[in-house]
Coordinates of C-alpha atoms and ligand atoms in Angstrom, one line a residue:
M1 CA 4.5 -55.8 -8.4
E2 CA 3.7 -52.6 -7.2
N3 CA 1.3 -52.1 -4.8
K4 CA -2.4 -51.7 -5.8
T5 CA -3.7 -48.5 -3.2
T6 CA -0.5 -46.4 -5.3
T7 CA -2.8 -43.0 -6.7
P8 CA -1.0 -42.3 -10.4
I9 CA 0.4 -38.7 -8.0
A10 CA 1.8 -41.2 -5.9
A11 CA 3.5 -43.5 -8.6
F12 CA 5.0 -39.4 -10.2
L13 CA 5.5 -38.4 -6.7
K14 CA 7.8 -41.6 -6.4
K15 CA 9.2 -41.9 -9.9
N16 CA 10.1 -38.2 -10.1
K17 CA 11.8 -38.5 -6.4
I18 CA 9.0 -35.9 -5.6
C19 CA 8.5 -35.3 -1.9
P20 CA 5.4 -35.1 -1.5
V21 CA 5.3 -32.4 1.7
C22 CA 8.0 -30.5 -0.5
L23 CA 5.5 -30.7 -3.0
V24 CA 3.0 -28.8 -1.0
K25 CA 5.8 -26.6 0.7
R26 CA 5.9 -25.9 -2.4
L27 CA 3.0 -25.2 -4.3
S28 CA 1.7 -23.2 -0.6
S29 CA 5.4 -20.9 -1.2
A30 CA 4.0 -20.4 -5.4
T31 CA 0.7 -19.0 -3.9
K32 CA 2.5 -15.9 -1.6
V33 CA 3.6 -14.8 -4.4
T34 CA 0.4 -14.6 -7.1
V35 CA -1.1 -11.5 -7.0
D36 CA -4.6 -12.5 -5.7
G37 CA -3.5 -15.3 -3.1
A38 CA -1.2 -13.3 -1.0
D39 CA -2.4 -12.8 2.4
R40 CA -4.1 -9.4 4.4
F41 CA -2.0 -7.2 5.4
D42 CA -2.8 -6.6 9.1
N43 CA -0.6 -4.3 11.7
G44 CA -3.7 -3.4 13.6
V45 CA -4.2 0.3 12.4
A46 CA -6.4 2.1 10.0
L47 CA -9.0 0.1 11.1
T48 CA -11.1 2.7 10.6
P49 CA -10.1 5.5 7.5
P50 CA -7.1 7.1 8.8
M51 CA -6.9 10.9 9.9
G52 CA -5.0 14.1 10.1
W53 CA -3.0 16.2 7.7
A54 CA -0.4 16.3 5.3
S55 CA 2.3 18.9 3.5
W56 CA 2.2 18.4 0.4
N57 CA -1.1 19.9 -0.7
L58 CA -0.8 23.3 -0.5
F59 CA 2.5 24.0 0.6
R60 CA 4.5 21.2 -2.3
H61 CA 8.4 21.6 -2.1
N62 CA 8.1 24.6 0.5
I63 CA 8.0 23.2 3.4
N64 CA 10.4 22.8 7.1
E65 CA 10.3 22.0 10.6
N66 CA 8.4 25.0 11.8
L67 CA 6.0 24.5 9.7
I68 CA 5.0 21.0 10.5
K69 CA 4.9 22.9 13.8
E70 CA 3.3 25.5 13.5
I71 CA 1.2 23.0 11.9
A72 CA 0.7 20.3 15.0
K73 CA -0.2 24.0 17.1
A74 CA -3.5 24.9 15.5
M75 CA -4.0 21.3 14.6
H76 CA -4.2 20.7 18.4
D77 CA -5.7 24.2 19.4
A78 CA -8.3 24.2 17.3
H79 CA -9.2 20.7 18.5
L80 CA -8.7 18.3 15.4
D81 CA -7.5 15.7 17.3
E82 CA -10.4 15.8 19.3
L83 CA -12.3 14.4 16.3
G84 CA -9.8 12.0 15.5
Y85 CA -7.6 13.8 12.8
K86 CA -4.4 12.9 14.5
Y87 CA -1.4 12.6 11.4
V88 CA 0.7 15.2 11.2
N89 CA 2.5 14.0 7.9
V90 CA 5.5 15.3 5.8
D91 CA 4.9 14.6 2.7
D92 CA 8.2 15.0 -0.7
C93 CA 11.4 17.0 0.1
W94 CA 12.2 17.1 4.0
M95 CA 14.5 14.8 3.1
S96 CA 18.9 16.0 2.2
S97 CA 20.7 14.9 -1.1
Y98 CA 22.9 12.6 0.4
R99 CA 22.3 9.7 3.5
T100 CA 24.3 9.4 6.6
S101 CA 27.8 8.0 6.2
D102 CA 26.6 4.8 7.1
G103 CA 23.2 5.1 4.5
K104 CA 20.8 6.4 6.6
L105 CA 18.1 8.8 4.8
Q106 CA 18.7 12.6 6.7
S107 CA 16.8 15.6 6.7
D108 CA 17.9 18.6 5.1
K109 CA 20.0 20.7 7.0
T110 CA 18.6 23.8 6.7
T111 CA 15.4 23.2 6.7
F112 CA 14.8 20.9 8.8
P113 CA 17.8 21.3 11.2
S114 CA 16.3 19.9 14.1
G115 CA 16.8 17.0 12.6
M116 CA 13.3 13.5 12.0
K117 CA 13.5 13.0 15.6
A118 CA 13.2 16.1 17.5
L119 CA 10.3 16.7 15.1
V120 CA 8.9 13.4 15.5
D121 CA 8.7 14.2 19.2
A122 CA 7.9 17.6 19.0
V123 CA 4.4 16.6 16.6
N124 CA 3.6 13.5 19.5
S125 CA 4.1 16.3 22.4
Y126 CA 0.9 17.8 20.9
G127 CA -1.2 14.3 21.2
L128 CA -0.2 13.6 17.4
K129 CA 1.3 11.2 15.8
M130 CA 4.0 12.0 12.5
G131 CA 3.8 10.7 9.1
I132 CA 6.6 10.4 6.6
Y133 CA 7.3 9.9 2.6
T134 CA 9.1 8.6 0.3
S135 CA 8.9 6.5 -2.9
N136 CA 8.9 3.2 -3.7
G137 CA 11.4 4.3 -6.5
T138 CA 15.7 5.6 -7.3
L139 CA 13.7 8.5 -5.8
T140 CA 11.2 10.7 -5.1
C141 CA 9.1 12.5 -7.4
E142 CA 10.8 15.8 -6.3
D143 CA 13.5 14.0 -6.7
L144 CA 15.3 13.6 -3.9
P145 CA 16.8 9.9 -3.2
S146 CA 15.1 7.2 -2.4
S147 CA 14.2 3.6 -0.3
L148 CA 14.0 1.1 -3.1
Y149 CA 17.1 -0.7 -2.6
H150 CA 17.2 0.7 1.3
E151 CA 13.7 -1.0 2.2
R152 CA 16.1 -2.3 5.7
T153 CA 17.2 0.2 7.1
D154 CA 15.0 3.0 5.7
A155 CA 12.5 1.4 7.8
E156 CA 14.5 0.7 10.5
T157 CA 15.5 4.8 10.8
F158 CA 11.6 5.3 10.2
A159 CA 10.5 2.8 14.0
E160 CA 13.7 4.2 16.0
W161 CA 12.3 7.9 14.8
G162 CA 9.5 7.2 16.0
V163 CA 7.1 7.9 13.2
E164 CA 4.1 6.4 13.2
Y165 CA 2.5 6.8 9.0
F166 CA 4.3 5.9 6.2
K167 CA 3.7 7.6 2.3
Y168 CA 5.5 5.5 -0.3
D169 CA 5.3 6.6 -3.8
F170 CA 6.4 5.4 -7.2
C171 CA 8.7 7.7 -8.8
H172 CA 11.2 6.5 -10.3
N173 CA 10.2 3.5 -9.7
E174 CA 12.4 0.3 -11.4
A175 CA 10.0 -3.1 -11.9
I176 CA 11.6 -6.3 -11.1
P177 CA 12.6 -7.7 -14.5
T178 CA 10.9 -10.9 -15.7
S179 CA 13.8 -12.0 -17.2
A180 CA 15.7 -15.1 -15.4
P181 CA 19.1 -15.3 -15.5
E182 CA 20.2 -19.0 -17.3
I183 CA 22.4 -21.1 -14.6
D184 CA 25.0 -23.5 -15.8
K185 CA 25.5 -24.7 -12.1
I186 CA 25.5 -23.8 -8.2
M187 CA 27.7 -23.6 -6.0
I188 CA 27.5 -24.3 -2.3
A189 CA 30.2 -23.4 0.2
N190 CA 31.1 -24.1 3.9
P191 CA 32.6 -20.7 5.5
K192 CA 34.1 -22.6 8.7
T193 CA 35.7 -25.8 6.6
G194 CA 36.1 -23.9 2.5
E195 CA 34.6 -27.3 1.7
E196 CA 32.2 -26.7 -1.3
I197 CA 30.0 -27.7 -3.3
T198 CA 29.1 -27.7 -6.9
I199 CA 25.7 -29.1 -8.4
Q200 CA 25.7 -28.8 -12.5
A201 CA 22.0 -27.7 -13.5
E202 CA 21.0 -30.4 -15.7
E203 CA 20.3 -32.3 -11.8
A204 CA 18.3 -29.9 -11.2
Q205 CA 14.3 -32.0 -11.5
L206 CA 12.6 -29.4 -14.7
R207 CA 9.0 -27.9 -14.0
G208 CA 6.8 -25.7 -17.0
D209 CA 9.6 -24.1 -20.2
A210 CA 12.9 -25.3 -17.6
V211 CA 14.9 -26.0 -20.3
V212 CA 18.0 -27.8 -20.1
L213 CA 20.8 -26.2 -23.4
E214 CA 23.9 -26.5 -24.7
D215 CA 26.6 -23.9 -25.2
K216 CA 30.0 -25.6 -26.4
K217 CA 31.6 -22.3 -25.0
L218 CA 30.7 -23.2 -21.1
T219 CA 33.9 -24.6 -19.2
S220 CA 32.1 -27.3 -17.4
T221 CA 29.6 -29.8 -19.1
G222 CA 28.5 -27.0 -22.2
K223 CA 24.7 -27.2 -20.4
Y224 CA 22.6 -25.5 -18.8
V225 CA 19.3 -24.7 -17.8
S226 CA 16.7 -21.6 -19.3
G227 CA 13.4 -20.9 -19.2
L228 CA 12.8 -19.8 -16.2
D229 CA 11.1 -16.3 -17.0
A230 CA 7.8 -15.3 -16.2
G231 CA 7.3 -17.8 -13.7
H232 CA 6.9 -20.0 -16.9
G233 CA 8.9 -23.0 -15.3
S234 CA 11.9 -23.8 -12.6
M235 CA 14.2 -25.9 -11.3
V236 CA 14.6 -28.0 -8.1
F237 CA 17.4 -29.5 -6.3
Y238 CA 16.3 -32.8 -4.5
D239 CA 18.2 -33.9 -1.5
V240 CA 21.1 -31.7 -1.1
E241 CA 23.5 -32.9 1.5
L242 CA 25.0 -30.6 4.0
P243 CA 26.7 -31.5 7.3
E244 CA 25.1 -29.2 9.6
D245 CA 22.7 -26.1 10.4
G246 CA 23.6 -22.5 9.4
E247 CA 24.7 -20.0 6.8
Y248 CA 27.0 -21.3 3.3
I249 CA 27.9 -19.3 0.6
F250 CA 25.7 -19.8 -2.4
T251 CA 27.1 -19.4 -5.8
I252 CA 24.5 -19.1 -8.7
G253 CA 26.8 -20.0 -12.3
L254 CA 25.4 -17.8 -15.1
R255 CA 26.0 -18.1 -19.0
K256 CA 25.8 -14.7 -19.3
F257 CA 23.7 -13.1 -22.1
G258 CA 21.9 -9.7 -22.5
L259 CA 22.0 -6.1 -21.9
Y260 CA 19.3 -6.0 -19.8
K261 CA 18.8 -7.3 -15.9
K262 CA 17.9 -10.5 -14.3
Y263 CA 15.7 -11.9 -11.4
A264 CA 15.1 -15.0 -9.3
E265 CA 14.3 -16.5 -6.2
I266 CA 16.2 -19.0 -4.3
V267 CA 13.4 -21.0 -1.8
I268 CA 15.5 -23.0 0.2
N269 CA 13.6 -26.1 1.1
G270 CA 10.1 -24.5 0.7
V271 CA 10.2 -21.8 2.8
D272 CA 12.6 -19.5 2.8
T273 CA 13.3 -16.7 -0.3
Y274 CA 16.2 -15.4 -0.9
P275 CA 15.7 -12.7 -3.9
V276 CA 18.6 -12.2 -6.6
T277 CA 19.0 -9.4 -9.6
I278 CA 21.5 -10.0 -11.8
P279 CA 22.8 -7.0 -13.7
S280 CA 23.3 -6.2 -17.4
C281 CA 26.0 -7.7 -18.6
K282 CA 29.3 -7.4 -21.2
G283 CA 29.9 -10.6 -22.7
F284 CA 34.2 -10.3 -22.4
T285 CA 33.8 -13.9 -21.1
R286 CA 30.8 -16.2 -21.8
E287 CA 30.2 -17.7 -18.0
G288 CA 29.3 -14.9 -14.2
R289 CA 28.4 -15.9 -10.9
H290 CA 26.6 -14.6 -8.4
Q291 CA 26.9 -14.9 -4.2
I292 CA 24.5 -14.4 -1.8
T293 CA 24.7 -16.3 1.3
V294 CA 22.1 -18.7 2.1
N295 CA 20.7 -20.4 5.7
F296 CA 20.6 -24.6 5.0
T297 CA 19.1 -26.9 7.9
A298 CA 21.6 -29.9 8.2
G299 CA 21.0 -33.4 5.6
K300 CA 18.6 -32.5 3.5
N301 CA 17.5 -29.7 1.7
T302 CA 15.5 -28.6 -1.5
I303 CA 16.8 -26.3 -3.3
M304 CA 13.7 -24.0 -6.2
I305 CA 15.1 -21.3 -8.0
H306 CA 12.6 -19.5 -10.1
N307 CA 11.6 -15.5 -11.0
P308 CA 7.8 -15.8 -10.7
V309 CA 7.4 -12.2 -11.7
G310 CA 5.1 -11.8 -14.8
S311 CA 3.9 -8.8 -14.9
R312 CA 4.7 -5.2 -13.8
M313 CA 1.4 -6.1 -11.4
D314 CA 3.6 -8.6 -9.7
S315 CA 6.7 -6.3 -9.6
A316 CA 4.5 -3.3 -8.0
A317 CA 3.2 -5.7 -5.6
K318 CA 6.0 -8.2 -4.3
Q319 CA 7.8 -4.4 -4.0
Y320 CA 4.9 -2.5 -2.1
R321 CA 4.8 -6.3 0.2
N322 CA 7.6 -6.2 0.6
M323 CA 7.9 -2.3 2.5
G324 CA 5.3 -3.1 4.2
K325 CA 6.9 -6.2 6.1
E326 CA 9.8 -4.2 6.5
L327 CA 7.7 -2.2 8.4
Q328 CA 6.3 -4.6 10.2
R329 CA 9.5 -6.3 11.7
A330 CA 11.5 -2.4 12.3
T331 CA 8.3 -1.6 14.6
K332 CA 8.2 -5.4 16.4
L333 CA 12.6 -4.8 16.6
V334 CA 12.5 -0.8 18.2
A335 CA 10.1 -1.5 20.6
E336 CA 11.8 -5.0 21.8
R337 CA 15.3 -3.1 21.0
E338 CA 14.3 0.3 23.4
G339 CA 11.9 -2.0 25.7
R340 CA 9.0 0.7 25.2
E341 CA 5.3 -0.6 23.6
E342 CA 5.3 -1.2 19.6
K343 CA 4.2 2.0 17.3
P344 CA 2.9 0.5 14.5
I345 CA 3.0 2.4 10.9
C346 CA 0.2 3.0 9.3
Y347 CA 1.6 2.1 5.3
S348 CA -0.2 4.4 2.5
I349 CA 0.7 2.6 -1.3
C350 CA 1.0 6.0 -3.2
E351 CA 0.8 3.7 -6.9
W352 CA -1.5 6.7 -8.4
G353 CA -3.6 2.4 -9.3
I354 CA -1.5 2.3 -12.8
N355 CA -1.6 -2.1 -11.4
Q356 CA -4.6 -1.8 -10.4
P357 CA -3.6 -1.8 -6.3
W358 CA -7.2 -2.5 -5.7
K359 CA -6.8 -5.8 -5.9
W360 CA -3.4 -6.5 -4.1
G361 CA -2.7 -3.3 -2.3
A362 CA -4.9 -5.3 1.2
S363 CA -1.7 -7.8 0.5
A364 CA 0.4 -5.1 1.0
G365 CA -0.8 -2.1 3.3
N366 CA -3.0 0.1 4.7
L367 CA -4.4 1.4 1.6
W368 CA -3.8 2.4 -1.4
R369 CA -4.4 5.3 -3.8
T370 CA -6.6 4.4 -6.5
T371 CA -5.7 7.9 -9.5
M372 CA -3.5 9.8 -10.3
D373 CA -2.8 13.3 -8.0
I374 CA -6.0 14.8 -7.2
D375 CA -6.3 19.0 -8.1
A376 CA -8.2 22.3 -5.8
N377 CA -10.9 22.1 -8.7
W378 CA -13.9 20.6 -9.4
T379 CA -13.3 18.6 -12.4
S380 CA -10.3 17.0 -10.8
I381 CA -12.5 16.1 -8.1
V382 CA -15.6 14.1 -9.1
G383 CA -12.6 13.3 -12.2
I384 CA -11.0 10.5 -8.7
Y385 CA -14.6 10.3 -7.5
E386 CA -15.7 9.1 -10.4
F387 CA -13.3 6.7 -10.6
N388 CA -12.9 5.4 -7.0
V389 CA -16.2 4.7 -6.5
R390 CA -16.2 1.9 -8.9
L391 CA -13.6 0.3 -6.5
A392 CA -16.4 -0.3 -3.7
K393 CA -16.0 -4.0 -3.0
Y394 CA -11.7 -3.5 -2.5
A395 CA -12.5 -1.2 0.7
R396 CA -12.8 -3.3 4.7
P397 CA -11.2 -2.4 7.9
G398 CA -7.8 -1.9 8.0
N399 CA -7.5 -1.9 3.9
W400 CA -8.8 1.0 2.0
N401 CA -9.0 2.7 -1.2
D402 CA -7.2 6.2 -1.1
P403 CA -8.6 8.4 -3.3
D404 CA -5.7 10.8 -2.6
M405 CA -5.4 13.7 0.0
L406 CA -9.1 16.2 0.8
E407 CA -8.3 20.3 -1.2
V408 CA -11.1 20.8 1.0
G409 CA -10.2 24.5 2.0
N410 CA -7.6 25.5 -1.1
G411 CA -7.4 26.1 -4.6
N412 CA -11.2 28.5 -5.6
L413 CA -13.1 26.1 -4.6
T414 CA -17.0 27.1 -4.2
D415 CA -18.6 26.1 -0.1
N416 CA -20.7 23.8 -1.9
E417 CA -17.6 22.3 -3.6
N418 CA -16.2 22.1 -0.8
R419 CA -19.0 20.0 1.7
A420 CA -19.2 17.8 -1.4
H421 CA -15.1 17.0 -1.8
F422 CA -15.4 16.2 2.4
S423 CA -18.4 14.6 2.0
L424 CA -18.3 12.1 -1.1
W425 CA -14.7 11.2 0.9
C426 CA -17.2 10.3 4.2
M427 CA -19.0 8.3 1.3
M428 CA -16.2 6.4 0.1
A429 CA -14.6 5.7 3.1
A430 CA -11.9 7.7 2.2
P431 CA -9.3 8.8 4.4
L432 CA -9.3 11.8 5.6
I433 CA -6.1 13.3 5.3
L434 CA -6.8 17.7 5.0
G435 CA -4.5 19.7 2.7
N436 CA -5.1 23.2 4.1
D437 CA -3.4 25.5 6.0
I438 CA -5.2 24.4 9.4
R439 CA -3.5 27.9 10.7
T440 CA -6.5 29.8 9.0
F441 CA -8.7 27.9 11.7
L442 CA -7.2 30.0 14.7
D443 CA -7.7 33.8 14.8
E444 CA -4.7 36.2 15.5
N445 CA -5.2 35.7 19.7
G446 CA -4.7 32.4 19.2
N447 CA -8.6 31.2 19.5
V448 CA -10.8 28.7 17.2
D449 CA -12.5 31.3 14.3
K450 CA -15.9 29.4 14.8
S451 CA -16.8 31.4 11.7
N452 CA -14.7 30.1 9.3
K453 CA -16.1 27.8 6.9
V454 CA -14.1 25.0 5.9
L455 CA -13.1 24.7 10.1
K456 CA -17.2 24.4 10.0
I457 CA -16.9 21.3 7.0
I458 CA -13.9 19.1 7.9
S459 CA -15.2 19.3 11.7
N460 CA -18.7 17.7 11.1
K461 CA -19.1 14.8 13.4
A462 CA -21.5 13.7 11.8
A463 CA -19.7 13.9 8.5
I464 CA -16.8 11.6 10.2
A465 CA -19.2 9.8 11.4
I466 CA -19.5 8.6 8.0
D467 CA -16.7 8.1 7.5
Q468 CA -15.1 6.7 10.6
D469 CA -17.9 4.6 10.9
K470 CA -16.6 0.9 12.1
L471 CA -18.5 -1.4 9.4
G472 CA -16.4 -0.1 7.2
V473 CA -18.2 -0.6 4.4
Q474 CA -17.8 2.1 1.2
A475 CA -20.4 3.7 -0.6
R476 CA -21.9 2.1 -3.7
R477 CA -23.4 4.1 -5.9
I478 CA -27.0 3.0 -6.3
K479 CA -28.9 5.4 -9.2
T480 CA -27.2 7.8 -11.5
N481 CA -28.0 10.1 -14.7
G482 CA -24.8 11.2 -15.4
L483 CA -25.6 14.3 -13.5
V484 CA -27.0 13.5 -10.1
D485 CA -26.0 10.1 -8.1
V486 CA -27.3 8.5 -5.7
L487 CA -24.6 7.3 -2.7
V488 CA -25.7 3.8 0.0
K489 CA -23.1 3.4 2.9
P490 CA -24.5 1.1 5.5
L491 CA -23.9 1.7 9.1
E492 CA -23.5 -0.1 12.2
N493 CA -26.7 -0.4 13.8
K494 CA -28.9 -1.3 11.2
E495 CA -27.9 2.5 10.2
L496 CA -27.7 3.9 6.6
A497 CA -26.1 6.7 5.2
V498 CA -27.3 7.9 2.0
C499 CA -25.8 11.3 -0.2
I500 CA -27.7 12.8 -3.1
F501 CA -24.9 14.2 -5.9
N502 CA -25.8 17.0 -8.1
K503 CA -22.2 16.9 -10.1
G504 CA -23.4 20.0 -12.7
P505 CA -23.3 23.0 -13.3
K506 CA -27.4 23.5 -13.0
A507 CA -30.0 22.8 -9.9
M508 CA -31.4 19.2 -10.4
E509 CA -33.4 17.3 -8.8
G510 CA -32.2 14.1 -6.9
S511 CA -34.8 12.0 -5.3
F512 CA -34.3 8.1 -4.2
S513 CA -36.9 5.8 -2.2
I514 CA -36.3 5.1 1.1
K515 CA -38.5 1.5 1.0
E516 CA -36.6 0.3 -2.4
L517 CA -33.0 0.8 -0.4
T518 CA -33.9 -1.9 2.5
K519 CA -34.1 -4.4 -1.2
E520 CA -30.9 -3.1 -1.7
S521 CA -28.6 -7.0 -1.0
F522 CA -25.5 -5.0 0.7
V523 CA -27.8 -2.8 3.1
D524 CA -29.7 -3.7 6.3
L525 CA -31.7 -1.7 6.6
P526 CA -35.2 -3.2 9.0
E527 CA -38.7 -2.4 6.3
T528 CA -41.1 -0.4 8.4
D529 CA -43.2 2.7 7.7
R530 CA -41.1 5.0 9.5
Y531 CA -38.3 6.6 9.3
T532 CA -35.7 9.3 11.1
V533 CA -33.6 10.9 8.2
F534 CA -31.3 13.5 10.0
D535 CA -30.1 15.7 7.6
I536 CA -26.7 16.5 8.5
W537 CA -25.1 20.1 6.3
N538 CA -28.3 21.8 7.4
N539 CA -28.6 19.9 10.7
T540 CA -32.4 19.1 11.3
S541 CA -34.1 15.8 10.8
F542 CA -37.3 14.8 9.8
V543 CA -40.0 11.3 9.8
A544 CA -40.4 9.6 6.3
A545 CA -41.8 7.1 5.3
D546 CA -40.3 6.4 1.6
K547 CA -39.8 8.4 -1.6
I548 CA -38.1 12.0 -0.9
A549 CA -37.0 14.3 -3.6
E550 CA -35.0 17.2 -3.0
V551 CA -33.6 19.9 -5.5
L552 CA -30.2 20.2 -5.1
E553 CA -28.0 23.4 -6.0
P554 CA -25.0 23.0 -8.5
H555 CA -21.6 20.9 -7.4
S556 CA -23.4 19.8 -4.4
V557 CA -24.5 17.4 -2.0
I558 CA -26.9 16.6 0.7
L559 CA -26.0 13.7 3.2
Y560 CA -28.1 12.4 5.0
R561 CA -28.3 9.6 8.0
I562 CA -31.3 7.5 8.3
K563 CA -32.5 4.7 11.0
A564 CA -35.5 2.6 11.3
M565 CA -38.8 4.1 13.8
A566 CA -39.4 1.6 16.8
Ligands
GLA1 C1 2.9 12.7 -6.1 C2 2.2 12.0 -5.0 C3 1.7 13.2 -4.3 C4 3.3 14.0 -3.7 C5 4.5 13.9 -4.8 C6 5.7 14.4 -3.5 O1 3.0 12.9 -7.5 O2 1.4 10.9 -6.1 O3 1.0 12.8 -3.3 O4 3.3 12.9 -3.2 O5 5.1 13.3 -5.3 O6 6.5 15.2 -4.8

């Protein structure tokens, strides 16, 4: 007689021979592959938005080791390092067209002849950190060797060189297939004894859309499992008895079909995941196989096979997360190997926003590009701002929206436009990665040119402090008439940054009420009658009770830091 206390779920598990512990493990491993439920990427860096310089915006492919060294020296001589600009990032085109004989990336033989390790050392000698670039594709955007399918090797190479920032682009990306293979059996061989067991696919427990089908041309039982695609189904083999802990040869028997790639993950005991990509196949024979090495434990094992990738977004998230894990693994490994402190790598995802990285970026890296590339003109800057300003809720310490590197000082941007661009990026808690020629900040004698207008903007400590505020909150747009916006960014110690932004080509008035700001739910500014208002670009302070209204020049901002008076 059935025990009266057995719940319907327990009865179901018993009837279907599902061990409750394995089920919990399986479900938790399944959540790891969903986009929203994944863990936060935390490598201890970028607790405020990263600051530095990168080669792409101005120099494009015209880079070499001397230029990078000169920039690093100029950053140091112009005291930019003291303001927080610490990364010197070499973007695309540093690499040779071919890897070394042991499969490692290497630098261009003529433009970077001393190699990247030597360049990292040179950059480090100025107290700065070096950044590097490749793509999450088969080639970079400039069609040079890249890191897809080389993640482990490349992460280790960068860690060995002592790189501390890594930008991972999306050109030549190959999406993980949503199709899964059709499986007729699995075989597990012990490499030490040569003993092999074969389990027919139809013996697996099936879930979701997984189904047993027949194909008389298959030589074994003629049965195979289909329907494992795009997270819709899985097959689980329970109680697979193996004599000892260790590595086994795991072969999946395939029913061959389709001139396209397929993907599956083999999950062992709900813990270890082995991804497999099955090539597109010609149908000369009906049966194929795919072989990997897998770790099993002595006794009973559970083997689940599925393809959790349901979309391009899943694919991008998985590939970027994978590289993030490899970077963390590599920096730890190299630190242990060399007996030195770990140098974590700030991980910059450059996926241009096409798969909504703000939704999964925090589980993959430290920052994620939200838009296509910036250009040194007003239309581009405003367009990127308009997009990025809406993503405020996704930014937080350690994980930032990235509206792209700065164009301050490039192209024909006016002084007002440069100041506006810089202020907006500070308000949006954006990475402050300069893109201009830093050497122009020094005169011919190597002294700082204090009259340099661009230098004055990018070295304004009060503006930088807004970007670098430890609360790590991205500004919200609280008001707009289409041409004039008001942005508000909560700061530490119950202070507030407010930016009035005139995007338009004519002078316009912009205004806000401090009293109304105190009522905004995301603002923690005390209600009082007197506030100190610091005008950052004018370097003046005044006392205000409530309303502030100003006429703004075209394409300009006014940037305030506001504090309640005691
Ligand atoms: C892409 C990126 C840019 C830059 C170039 C280099 O376009 O978005 O920021 O890195 O590639 O080729």
